[in-house]
Protein backbone atom coordinates (compact mmCIF):
# COMPACT_ATOMS: atom_id res chain seq x y z
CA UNK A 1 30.49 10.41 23.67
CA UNK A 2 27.81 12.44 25.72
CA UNK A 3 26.80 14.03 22.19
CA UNK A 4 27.29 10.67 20.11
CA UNK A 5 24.43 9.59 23.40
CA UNK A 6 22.51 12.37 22.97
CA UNK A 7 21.68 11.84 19.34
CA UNK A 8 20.85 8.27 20.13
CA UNK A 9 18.61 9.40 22.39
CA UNK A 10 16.55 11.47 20.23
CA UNK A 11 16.13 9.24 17.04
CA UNK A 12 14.99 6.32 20.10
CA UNK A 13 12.54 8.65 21.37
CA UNK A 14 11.32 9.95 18.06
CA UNK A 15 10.67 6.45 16.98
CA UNK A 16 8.78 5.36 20.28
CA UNK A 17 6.66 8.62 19.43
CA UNK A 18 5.64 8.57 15.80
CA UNK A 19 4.34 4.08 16.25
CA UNK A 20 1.05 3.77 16.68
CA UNK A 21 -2.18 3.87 15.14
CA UNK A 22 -4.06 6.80 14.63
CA UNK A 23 -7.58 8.10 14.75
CA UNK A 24 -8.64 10.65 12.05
CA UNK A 25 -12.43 11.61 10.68
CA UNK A 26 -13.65 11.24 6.82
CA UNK A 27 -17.46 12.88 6.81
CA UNK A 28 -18.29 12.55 10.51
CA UNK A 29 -17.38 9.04 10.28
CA UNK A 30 -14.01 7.59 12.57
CA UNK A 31 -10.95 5.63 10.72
CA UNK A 32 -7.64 4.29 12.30
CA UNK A 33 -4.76 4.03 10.30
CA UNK A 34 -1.14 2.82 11.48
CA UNK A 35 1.72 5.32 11.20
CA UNK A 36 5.29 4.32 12.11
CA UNK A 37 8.64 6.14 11.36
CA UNK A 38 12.38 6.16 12.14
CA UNK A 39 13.34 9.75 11.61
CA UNK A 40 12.21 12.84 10.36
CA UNK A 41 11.61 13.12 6.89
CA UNK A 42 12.19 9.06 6.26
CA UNK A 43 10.54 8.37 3.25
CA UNK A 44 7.52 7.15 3.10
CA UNK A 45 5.01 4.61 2.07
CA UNK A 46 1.72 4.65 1.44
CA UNK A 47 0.07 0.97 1.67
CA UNK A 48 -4.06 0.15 1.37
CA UNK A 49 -5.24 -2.77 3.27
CA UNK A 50 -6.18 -6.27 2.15
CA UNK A 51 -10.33 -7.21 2.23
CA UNK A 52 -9.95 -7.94 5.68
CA UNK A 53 -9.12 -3.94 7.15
CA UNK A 54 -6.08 -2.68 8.58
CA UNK A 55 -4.95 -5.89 10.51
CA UNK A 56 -1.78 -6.80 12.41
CA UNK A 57 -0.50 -7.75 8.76
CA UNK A 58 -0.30 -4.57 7.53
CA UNK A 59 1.74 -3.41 10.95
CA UNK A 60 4.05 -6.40 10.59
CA UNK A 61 4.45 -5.45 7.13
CA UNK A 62 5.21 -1.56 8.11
CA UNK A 63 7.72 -2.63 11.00
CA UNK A 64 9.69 -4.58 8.45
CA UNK A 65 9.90 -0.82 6.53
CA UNK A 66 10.68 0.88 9.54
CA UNK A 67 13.67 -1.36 10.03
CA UNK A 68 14.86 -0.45 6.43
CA UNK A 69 14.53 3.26 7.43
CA UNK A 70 11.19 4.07 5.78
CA UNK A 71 7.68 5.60 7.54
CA UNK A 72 4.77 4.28 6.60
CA UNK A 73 1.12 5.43 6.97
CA UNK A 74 -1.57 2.38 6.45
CA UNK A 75 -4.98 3.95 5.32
CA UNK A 76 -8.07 3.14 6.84
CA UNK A 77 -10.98 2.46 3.99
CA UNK A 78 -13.18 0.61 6.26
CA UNK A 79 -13.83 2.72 9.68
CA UNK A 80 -12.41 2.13 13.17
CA UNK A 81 -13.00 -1.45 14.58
CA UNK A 82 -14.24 -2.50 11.24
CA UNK A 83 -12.13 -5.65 10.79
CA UNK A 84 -14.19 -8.12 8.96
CA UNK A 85 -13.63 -12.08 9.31
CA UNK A 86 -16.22 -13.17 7.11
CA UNK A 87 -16.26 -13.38 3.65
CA UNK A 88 -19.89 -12.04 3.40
CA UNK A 89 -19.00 -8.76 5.41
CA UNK A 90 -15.50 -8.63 3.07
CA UNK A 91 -17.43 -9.24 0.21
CA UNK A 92 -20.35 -6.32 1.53
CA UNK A 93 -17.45 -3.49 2.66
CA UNK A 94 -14.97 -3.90 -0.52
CA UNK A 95 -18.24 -4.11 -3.11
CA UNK A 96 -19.45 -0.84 -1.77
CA UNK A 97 -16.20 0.89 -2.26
CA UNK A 98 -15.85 -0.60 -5.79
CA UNK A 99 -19.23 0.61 -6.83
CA UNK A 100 -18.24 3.71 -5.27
CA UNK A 101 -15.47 4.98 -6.76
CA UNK A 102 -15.80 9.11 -5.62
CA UNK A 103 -16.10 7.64 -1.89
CA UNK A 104 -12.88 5.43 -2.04
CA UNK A 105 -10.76 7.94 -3.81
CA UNK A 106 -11.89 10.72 -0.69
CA UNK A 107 -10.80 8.24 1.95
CA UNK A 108 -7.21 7.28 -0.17
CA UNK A 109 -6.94 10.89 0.45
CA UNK A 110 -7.92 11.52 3.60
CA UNK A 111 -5.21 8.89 4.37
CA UNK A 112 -2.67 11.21 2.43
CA UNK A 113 -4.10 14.30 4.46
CA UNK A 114 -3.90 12.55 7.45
CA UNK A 115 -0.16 11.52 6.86
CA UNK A 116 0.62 14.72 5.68
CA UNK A 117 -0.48 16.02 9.18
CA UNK A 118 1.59 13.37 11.10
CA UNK A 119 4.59 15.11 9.55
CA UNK A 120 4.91 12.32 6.91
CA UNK A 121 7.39 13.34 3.90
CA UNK A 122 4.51 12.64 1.32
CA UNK A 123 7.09 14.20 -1.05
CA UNK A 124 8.92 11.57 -1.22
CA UNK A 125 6.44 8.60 -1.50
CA UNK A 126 5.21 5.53 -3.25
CA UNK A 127 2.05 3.39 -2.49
CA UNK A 128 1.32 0.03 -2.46
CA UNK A 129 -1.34 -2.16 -1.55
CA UNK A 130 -2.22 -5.35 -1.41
CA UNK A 131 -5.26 -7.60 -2.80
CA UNK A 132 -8.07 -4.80 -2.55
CA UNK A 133 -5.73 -2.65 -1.47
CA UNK A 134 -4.24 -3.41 -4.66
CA UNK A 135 -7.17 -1.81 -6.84
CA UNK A 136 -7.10 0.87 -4.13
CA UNK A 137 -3.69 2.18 -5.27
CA UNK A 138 -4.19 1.77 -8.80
CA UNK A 139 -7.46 3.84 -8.14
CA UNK A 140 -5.22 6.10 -6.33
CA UNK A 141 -2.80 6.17 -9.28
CA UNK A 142 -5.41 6.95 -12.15
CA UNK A 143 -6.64 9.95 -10.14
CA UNK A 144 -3.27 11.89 -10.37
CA UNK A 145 -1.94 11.48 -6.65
CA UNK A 146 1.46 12.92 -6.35
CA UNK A 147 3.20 10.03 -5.51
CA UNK A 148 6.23 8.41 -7.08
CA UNK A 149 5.47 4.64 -7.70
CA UNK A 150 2.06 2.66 -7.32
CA UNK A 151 2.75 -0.87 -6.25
CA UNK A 152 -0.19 -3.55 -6.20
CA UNK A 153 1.16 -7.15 -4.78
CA UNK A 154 -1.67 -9.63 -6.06
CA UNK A 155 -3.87 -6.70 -6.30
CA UNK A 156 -7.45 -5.84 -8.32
CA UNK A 157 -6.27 -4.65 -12.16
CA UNK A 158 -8.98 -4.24 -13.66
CA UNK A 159 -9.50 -0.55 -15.27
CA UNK A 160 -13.19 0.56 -14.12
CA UNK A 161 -15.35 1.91 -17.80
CA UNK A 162 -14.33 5.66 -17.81
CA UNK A 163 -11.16 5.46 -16.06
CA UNK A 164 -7.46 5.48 -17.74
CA UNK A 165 -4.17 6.31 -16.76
CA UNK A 166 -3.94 9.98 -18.61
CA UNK A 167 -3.47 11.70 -15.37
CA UNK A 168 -0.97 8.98 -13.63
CA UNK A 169 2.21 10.88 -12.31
CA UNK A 170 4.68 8.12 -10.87
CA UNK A 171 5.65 4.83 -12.26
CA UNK A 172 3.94 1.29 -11.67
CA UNK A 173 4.74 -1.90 -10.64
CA UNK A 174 2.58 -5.08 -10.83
CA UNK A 175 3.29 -8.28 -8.59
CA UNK A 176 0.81 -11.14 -9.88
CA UNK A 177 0.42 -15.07 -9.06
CA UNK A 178 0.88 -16.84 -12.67
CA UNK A 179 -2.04 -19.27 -10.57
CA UNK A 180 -3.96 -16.17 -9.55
CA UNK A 181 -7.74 -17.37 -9.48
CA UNK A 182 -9.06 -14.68 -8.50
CA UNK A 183 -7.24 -11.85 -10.57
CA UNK A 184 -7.04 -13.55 -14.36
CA UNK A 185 -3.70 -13.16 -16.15
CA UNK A 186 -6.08 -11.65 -18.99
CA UNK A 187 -6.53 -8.84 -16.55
CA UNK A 188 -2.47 -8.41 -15.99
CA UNK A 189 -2.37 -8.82 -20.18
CA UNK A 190 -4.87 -5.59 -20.34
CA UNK A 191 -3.20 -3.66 -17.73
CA UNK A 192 0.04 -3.82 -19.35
CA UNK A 193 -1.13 -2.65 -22.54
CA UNK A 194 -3.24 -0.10 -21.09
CA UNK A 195 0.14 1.44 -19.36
CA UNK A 196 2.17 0.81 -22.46
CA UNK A 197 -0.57 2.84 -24.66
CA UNK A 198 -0.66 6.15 -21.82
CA UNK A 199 3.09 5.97 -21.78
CA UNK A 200 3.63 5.06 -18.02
CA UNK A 201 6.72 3.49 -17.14
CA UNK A 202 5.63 0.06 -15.63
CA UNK A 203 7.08 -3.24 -14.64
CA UNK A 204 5.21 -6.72 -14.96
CA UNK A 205 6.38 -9.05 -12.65
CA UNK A 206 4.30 -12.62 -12.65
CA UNK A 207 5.48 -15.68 -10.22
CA UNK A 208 5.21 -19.08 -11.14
CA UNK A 209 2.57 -21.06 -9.13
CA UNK A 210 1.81 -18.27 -7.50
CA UNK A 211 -1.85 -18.03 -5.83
CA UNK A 212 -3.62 -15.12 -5.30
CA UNK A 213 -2.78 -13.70 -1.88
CA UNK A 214 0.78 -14.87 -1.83
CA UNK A 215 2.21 -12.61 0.27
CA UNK A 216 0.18 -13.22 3.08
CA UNK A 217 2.29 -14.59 6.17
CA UNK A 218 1.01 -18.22 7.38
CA UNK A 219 -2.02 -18.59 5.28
CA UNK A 220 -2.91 -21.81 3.17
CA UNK A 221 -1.75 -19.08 0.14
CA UNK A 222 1.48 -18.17 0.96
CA UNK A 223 3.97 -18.88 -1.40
CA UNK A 224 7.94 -18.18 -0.12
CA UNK A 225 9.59 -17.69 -3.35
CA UNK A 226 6.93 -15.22 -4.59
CA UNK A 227 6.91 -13.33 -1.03
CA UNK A 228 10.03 -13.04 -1.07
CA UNK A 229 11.63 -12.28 -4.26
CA UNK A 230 8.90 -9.62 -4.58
CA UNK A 231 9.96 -8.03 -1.64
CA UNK A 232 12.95 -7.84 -2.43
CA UNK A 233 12.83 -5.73 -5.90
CA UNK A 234 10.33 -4.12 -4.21
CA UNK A 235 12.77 -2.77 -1.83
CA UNK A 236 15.08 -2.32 -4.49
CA UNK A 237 12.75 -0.19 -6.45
CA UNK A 238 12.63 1.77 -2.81
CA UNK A 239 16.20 2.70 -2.92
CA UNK A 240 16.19 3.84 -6.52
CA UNK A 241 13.14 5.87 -6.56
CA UNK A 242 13.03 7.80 -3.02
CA UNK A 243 15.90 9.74 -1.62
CA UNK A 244 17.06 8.90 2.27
């Protein structure tokens, strides 16, 4: 019993010690991500923020991982306390990274880095991201990161001119809003054969009257079947493509 106790005991306190967010440096500049795990070597995912920064979303969306016995690491692209509410300032921070590719690719990294650091078992990892965050891991995926799976939920698909998917290592998975306004279903069409032409394995998945942002918890957007039934074969893609 005392040893059943004991063991308790540690993976309690080794949760309560790797929650929290996390301060880390990119070129003299401060960024906060969010790292949470169960256990050592849990596997891990690697999620991009939505337009507005790393927001209490993204940690809701990480706790609801850590109860299914993966770590996550949320990437700051925006710098700490940068948490835009207007749509000008969203607008100003995401069109900056978009015109700069080289500087949004350093700070996906420097997320990776920074995980890698924390202990995280980047070995055994997918990304995801959502909205911006959803270009930000297909950005991610085109420049040859070593992860497993690159998972946009109503994300940006465009392809930027001189960028393809010849260097893409893991699989990708595409969750789109048939009624996506923002993100045209041309875009998911060109995607797809862009992935089919480089050879990646890929799934498609579109959702009915679907809106862009559908995942998003309480706002005028959400839409329940789309949340959840891409949650769930997202976490069935989880238990197929990382080891626990």
């Amino acid at each position: 019993m005392k040893k059943i106790i004991s063991i308790l005991c540690f993976f309690v306190g080794y949760a309560l010690a790797n929650n929290g967010f996390v301060t880390y440096e990119v070129d003299g500049v401060k960024y906060e991500g969010y790292y949470s795990s169960p256990s050592k070597d849990a596997p891990l995912v690697f999620m991009v923020h939505d337009w507005d920064g790393l927001t209490d979303y993204e940690v809701k969306r990480a706790k609801m991982l850590f109860d299914l016995g993966y770590a996550t690491f949320a990437v700051d692209l925006f710098g700490k306390g940068v948490r835009p509410t207007e749509t000008a300032e969203k607008k100003k921070l995401t069109g900056e990274l978009y015109q700069n590719r080289a500087k949004m690719k350093r700070l996906l990294y420097a997320g990776l880095n920074e995980a890698k650091k924390l202990n995280a078992n980047v070995s055994n990892a997918v990304g995801i991201g959502y909205c911006f965050g959803g270009a930000g891991i297909l950005e991610l995926a085109r420049s040859g990161a070593d992860l497993k799976s690159f998972i946009p939920f109503h994300g940006g698909l465009a392809t930027p001119e001189g960028e393809d998917y010849s260097k893409t290592k893991g699989s990708i998975v595409v969750f789109h809003g048939s009624a996506d306004k923002s993100v045209s279903i041309q875009d998911f069409a060109n995607l797809t054969m862009e992935l089919e032409k480089a050879g990646i394995h890929h799934e498609m998945i579109t959702y009915s009257g679907a809106p862009h942002a559908f995942s998003v918890f309480g706002s005028k957007r959400y839409h329940k079947v789309a949340d959840e039934s891409s949650w769930k074969r997202f976490t069935e893609i989880l238990e197929t493509t990382l080891k626990k």
